[in-house]
Amino acid sequence: LSRCIREVVGEVMSSSVSYLDRIVSFCSERPAVSQDQCFRPIGEYIALAGGTMEEKKNRCGKLPQQYQSSCVRQEVPLISAPAPVIE
């Protein structure tokens, strides 16, 4: 059952984040024992989806409280220091 739920969430979220309200509603209706495996992938998709940090925070705010903090991740730059100058 959990694999099926993850696949449904994955298909919906990978098609468009505009379906977020629908998939959150779907997960909310699952039995409590299945909700973790339903909401956690939504947070992962939100974290990886495009958009500003403000947009991601707004999207994450639609999830139950316990999933919101792991939903938003700061983007880490690929290069953290400038390249050395060769003279």
Short mmCIF file of N, CA and C in Angstrom, two decimals:
data_model
loop_
_atom_site.label_atom_id
_atom_site.label_comp_id
_atom_site.label_asym_id
_atom_site.label_seq_id
_atom_site.Cartn_x
_atom_site.Cartn_y
_atom_site.Cartn_z
N LEU A 1 0.82 -1.20 0.00
CA LEU A 1 0.00 0.00 0.00
C LEU A 1 0.86 1.26 0.00
N SER A 2 1.93 1.25 0.81
CA SER A 2 2.76 2.46 0.89
C SER A 2 3.45 2.75 -0.44
N ARG A 3 3.85 1.71 -1.16
CA ARG A 3 4.47 1.92 -2.47
C ARG A 3 3.46 2.56 -3.43
N CYS A 4 2.24 2.09 -3.38
CA CYS A 4 1.18 2.63 -4.22
C CYS A 4 0.95 4.12 -3.91
N ILE A 5 0.91 4.47 -2.63
CA ILE A 5 0.71 5.85 -2.23
C ILE A 5 1.85 6.72 -2.72
N ARG A 6 3.10 6.25 -2.55
CA ARG A 6 4.26 7.02 -3.00
C ARG A 6 4.21 7.22 -4.52
N GLU A 7 3.78 6.21 -5.25
CA GLU A 7 3.70 6.33 -6.70
C GLU A 7 2.64 7.35 -7.12
N VAL A 8 1.50 7.34 -6.45
CA VAL A 8 0.45 8.32 -6.74
C VAL A 8 0.96 9.73 -6.47
N VAL A 9 1.57 9.92 -5.31
CA VAL A 9 2.11 11.23 -4.94
C VAL A 9 3.16 11.66 -5.96
N GLY A 10 4.05 10.76 -6.31
CA GLY A 10 5.11 11.06 -7.27
C GLY A 10 4.57 11.47 -8.63
N GLU A 11 3.60 10.73 -9.12
CA GLU A 11 3.02 11.05 -10.42
C GLU A 11 2.35 12.42 -10.41
N VAL A 12 1.58 12.68 -9.39
CA VAL A 12 0.85 13.95 -9.31
C VAL A 12 1.82 15.12 -9.15
N MET A 13 2.76 15.01 -8.22
CA MET A 13 3.67 16.12 -7.95
C MET A 13 4.66 16.35 -9.08
N SER A 14 5.05 15.30 -9.78
CA SER A 14 5.99 15.49 -10.88
C SER A 14 5.32 16.11 -12.10
N SER A 15 4.00 16.01 -12.17
CA SER A 15 3.31 16.63 -13.30
C SER A 15 3.15 18.13 -13.10
N SER A 16 2.84 18.56 -11.87
CA SER A 16 2.69 20.00 -11.60
C SER A 16 2.46 20.24 -10.12
N VAL A 17 3.12 21.28 -9.58
CA VAL A 17 2.89 21.63 -8.18
C VAL A 17 1.53 22.30 -8.01
N SER A 18 0.85 22.60 -9.12
CA SER A 18 -0.48 23.20 -9.01
C SER A 18 -1.51 22.21 -8.44
N TYR A 19 -1.16 20.95 -8.40
CA TYR A 19 -2.04 19.93 -7.82
C TYR A 19 -1.79 19.73 -6.33
N LEU A 20 -1.01 20.59 -5.73
CA LEU A 20 -0.62 20.43 -4.34
C LEU A 20 -1.82 20.31 -3.40
N ASP A 21 -2.80 21.19 -3.55
CA ASP A 21 -3.97 21.14 -2.67
C ASP A 21 -4.69 19.80 -2.76
N ARG A 22 -4.79 19.27 -3.97
CA ARG A 22 -5.48 17.99 -4.16
C ARG A 22 -4.73 16.84 -3.51
N ILE A 23 -3.41 16.83 -3.68
CA ILE A 23 -2.64 15.71 -3.14
C ILE A 23 -2.54 15.81 -1.62
N VAL A 24 -2.52 17.02 -1.07
CA VAL A 24 -2.54 17.19 0.39
C VAL A 24 -3.86 16.67 0.93
N SER A 25 -4.94 16.96 0.24
CA SER A 25 -6.26 16.46 0.65
C SER A 25 -6.29 14.93 0.60
N PHE A 26 -5.72 14.37 -0.46
CA PHE A 26 -5.64 12.92 -0.61
C PHE A 26 -4.88 12.30 0.57
N CYS A 27 -3.73 12.87 0.89
CA CYS A 27 -2.91 12.34 1.99
C CYS A 27 -3.61 12.49 3.33
N SER A 28 -4.34 13.57 3.51
CA SER A 28 -5.05 13.80 4.77
C SER A 28 -6.13 12.76 5.01
N GLU A 29 -6.64 12.20 3.94
CA GLU A 29 -7.69 11.19 4.05
C GLU A 29 -7.16 9.78 4.24
N ARG A 30 -5.85 9.59 4.13
CA ARG A 30 -5.26 8.27 4.33
C ARG A 30 -5.26 7.96 5.83
N PRO A 31 -5.21 6.67 6.17
CA PRO A 31 -5.10 6.30 7.58
C PRO A 31 -3.82 6.91 8.18
N ALA A 32 -3.84 7.20 9.45
CA ALA A 32 -2.71 7.84 10.13
C ALA A 32 -1.40 7.09 9.89
N VAL A 33 -1.45 5.76 9.85
CA VAL A 33 -0.22 4.98 9.65
C VAL A 33 0.39 5.16 8.26
N SER A 34 -0.40 5.63 7.30
CA SER A 34 0.09 5.83 5.94
C SER A 34 0.44 7.28 5.62
N GLN A 35 0.09 8.19 6.49
CA GLN A 35 0.28 9.60 6.17
C GLN A 35 1.74 10.00 6.04
N ASP A 36 2.61 9.44 6.85
CA ASP A 36 4.03 9.78 6.75
C ASP A 36 4.57 9.46 5.36
N GLN A 37 4.20 8.31 4.84
CA GLN A 37 4.68 7.89 3.54
C GLN A 37 3.97 8.62 2.41
N CYS A 38 2.98 9.39 2.75
CA CYS A 38 2.27 10.19 1.76
C CYS A 38 2.79 11.63 1.77
N PHE A 39 2.92 12.22 2.96
CA PHE A 39 3.33 13.63 3.05
C PHE A 39 4.83 13.83 2.82
N ARG A 40 5.65 12.89 3.26
CA ARG A 40 7.10 13.06 3.12
C ARG A 40 7.53 13.24 1.66
N PRO A 41 7.04 12.43 0.72
CA PRO A 41 7.43 12.65 -0.67
C PRO A 41 6.96 14.00 -1.23
N ILE A 42 5.83 14.50 -0.73
CA ILE A 42 5.37 15.82 -1.18
C ILE A 42 6.42 16.86 -0.80
N GLY A 43 6.91 16.79 0.43
CA GLY A 43 7.95 17.72 0.87
C GLY A 43 9.20 17.61 0.03
N GLU A 44 9.56 16.40 -0.35
CA GLU A 44 10.74 16.21 -1.19
C GLU A 44 10.55 16.86 -2.56
N TYR A 45 9.37 16.70 -3.13
CA TYR A 45 9.10 17.31 -4.43
C TYR A 45 9.10 18.84 -4.34
N ILE A 46 8.53 19.36 -3.27
CA ILE A 46 8.51 20.82 -3.09
C ILE A 46 9.93 21.35 -2.97
N ALA A 47 10.76 20.66 -2.19
CA ALA A 47 12.14 21.10 -2.00
C ALA A 47 12.91 21.12 -3.31
N LEU A 48 12.61 20.17 -4.20
CA LEU A 48 13.34 20.08 -5.47
C LEU A 48 12.71 20.90 -6.59
N ALA A 49 11.46 21.28 -6.41
CA ALA A 49 10.76 22.02 -7.47
C ALA A 49 11.33 23.42 -7.61
N GLY A 50 11.13 23.98 -8.75
CA GLY A 50 11.58 25.34 -8.98
C GLY A 50 10.79 26.34 -8.16
N GLY A 51 11.23 27.56 -8.19
CA GLY A 51 10.55 28.61 -7.46
C GLY A 51 11.45 29.23 -6.41
N THR A 52 11.01 30.35 -5.91
CA THR A 52 11.78 31.05 -4.89
C THR A 52 11.60 30.36 -3.55
N MET A 53 12.44 30.73 -2.59
CA MET A 53 12.30 30.16 -1.25
C MET A 53 10.95 30.56 -0.65
N GLU A 54 10.49 31.76 -0.96
CA GLU A 54 9.19 32.21 -0.45
C GLU A 54 8.07 31.33 -1.01
N GLU A 55 8.14 31.00 -2.29
CA GLU A 55 7.12 30.12 -2.89
C GLU A 55 7.17 28.73 -2.25
N LYS A 56 8.37 28.23 -2.02
CA LYS A 56 8.50 26.92 -1.39
C LYS A 56 7.95 26.93 0.03
N LYS A 57 8.22 28.00 0.77
CA LYS A 57 7.69 28.10 2.14
C LYS A 57 6.17 28.13 2.12
N ASN A 58 5.60 28.84 1.16
CA ASN A 58 4.13 28.89 1.05
C ASN A 58 3.56 27.51 0.73
N ARG A 59 4.23 26.80 -0.16
CA ARG A 59 3.77 25.45 -0.50
C ARG A 59 3.90 24.52 0.70
N CYS A 60 5.03 24.61 1.39
CA CYS A 60 5.26 23.75 2.56
C CYS A 60 4.24 24.04 3.66
N GLY A 61 3.78 25.28 3.73
CA GLY A 61 2.80 25.66 4.73
C GLY A 61 1.47 24.94 4.58
N LYS A 62 1.26 24.32 3.44
CA LYS A 62 0.02 23.56 3.22
C LYS A 62 0.10 22.15 3.80
N LEU A 63 1.30 21.74 4.17
CA LEU A 63 1.49 20.41 4.76
C LEU A 63 1.24 20.47 6.27
N PRO A 64 0.93 19.34 6.89
CA PRO A 64 0.82 19.32 8.35
C PRO A 64 2.14 19.81 8.98
N GLN A 65 2.03 20.40 10.13
CA GLN A 65 3.17 21.04 10.81
C GLN A 65 4.42 20.15 10.87
N GLN A 66 4.25 18.88 11.18
CA GLN A 66 5.40 18.01 11.38
C GLN A 66 6.21 17.77 10.10
N TYR A 67 5.67 18.12 8.93
CA TYR A 67 6.39 17.92 7.68
C TYR A 67 6.93 19.22 7.09
N GLN A 68 6.60 20.33 7.67
CA GLN A 68 6.98 21.61 7.09
C GLN A 68 8.48 21.90 7.20
N SER A 69 9.10 21.60 8.32
CA SER A 69 10.51 21.95 8.50
C SER A 69 11.43 21.18 7.56
N SER A 70 11.09 19.94 7.25
CA SER A 70 11.94 19.15 6.35
C SER A 70 11.61 19.42 4.89
N CYS A 71 10.57 20.17 4.67
CA CYS A 71 10.12 20.45 3.30
C CYS A 71 10.99 21.51 2.63
N VAL A 72 11.30 22.57 3.33
CA VAL A 72 12.06 23.67 2.74
C VAL A 72 13.54 23.47 3.05
N ARG A 73 14.32 23.41 1.99
CA ARG A 73 15.77 23.32 2.16
C ARG A 73 16.40 24.51 1.47
N GLN A 74 17.41 25.05 2.09
CA GLN A 74 18.14 26.13 1.44
C GLN A 74 18.92 25.53 0.28
N GLU A 75 18.97 26.25 -0.81
CA GLU A 75 19.75 25.78 -1.94
C GLU A 75 21.22 26.04 -1.66
N VAL A 76 22.02 25.03 -1.91
CA VAL A 76 23.45 25.13 -1.66
C VAL A 76 24.15 25.41 -2.98
N PRO A 77 24.92 26.48 -3.06
CA PRO A 77 25.62 26.76 -4.32
C PRO A 77 26.64 25.68 -4.62
N LEU A 78 26.85 25.41 -5.89
CA LEU A 78 27.82 24.40 -6.29
C LEU A 78 29.24 24.83 -5.96
N ILE A 79 29.51 26.11 -6.08
CA ILE A 79 30.84 26.63 -5.77
C ILE A 79 30.69 27.58 -4.59
N SER A 80 31.32 27.26 -3.49
CA SER A 80 31.15 28.08 -2.30
C SER A 80 32.21 29.16 -2.18
N ALA A 81 33.29 29.05 -2.92
CA ALA A 81 34.34 30.07 -2.86
C ALA A 81 34.72 30.45 -4.28
N PRO A 82 35.15 31.69 -4.47
CA PRO A 82 35.55 32.09 -5.82
C PRO A 82 36.80 31.33 -6.26
N ALA A 83 36.92 31.12 -7.55
CA ALA A 83 38.08 30.43 -8.09
C ALA A 83 39.33 31.30 -7.89
N PRO A 84 40.46 30.67 -7.64
CA PRO A 84 41.68 31.46 -7.46
C PRO A 84 42.08 32.17 -8.75
N VAL A 85 42.67 33.33 -8.60
CA VAL A 85 43.14 34.10 -9.75
C VAL A 85 44.55 33.66 -10.08
N ILE A 86 44.76 33.29 -11.33
CA ILE A 86 46.10 32.87 -11.79
C ILE A 86 46.75 34.06 -12.48
N GLU A 87 47.93 34.43 -12.00
CA GLU A 87 48.61 35.60 -12.57
C GLU A 87 49.72 35.18 -13.49
#
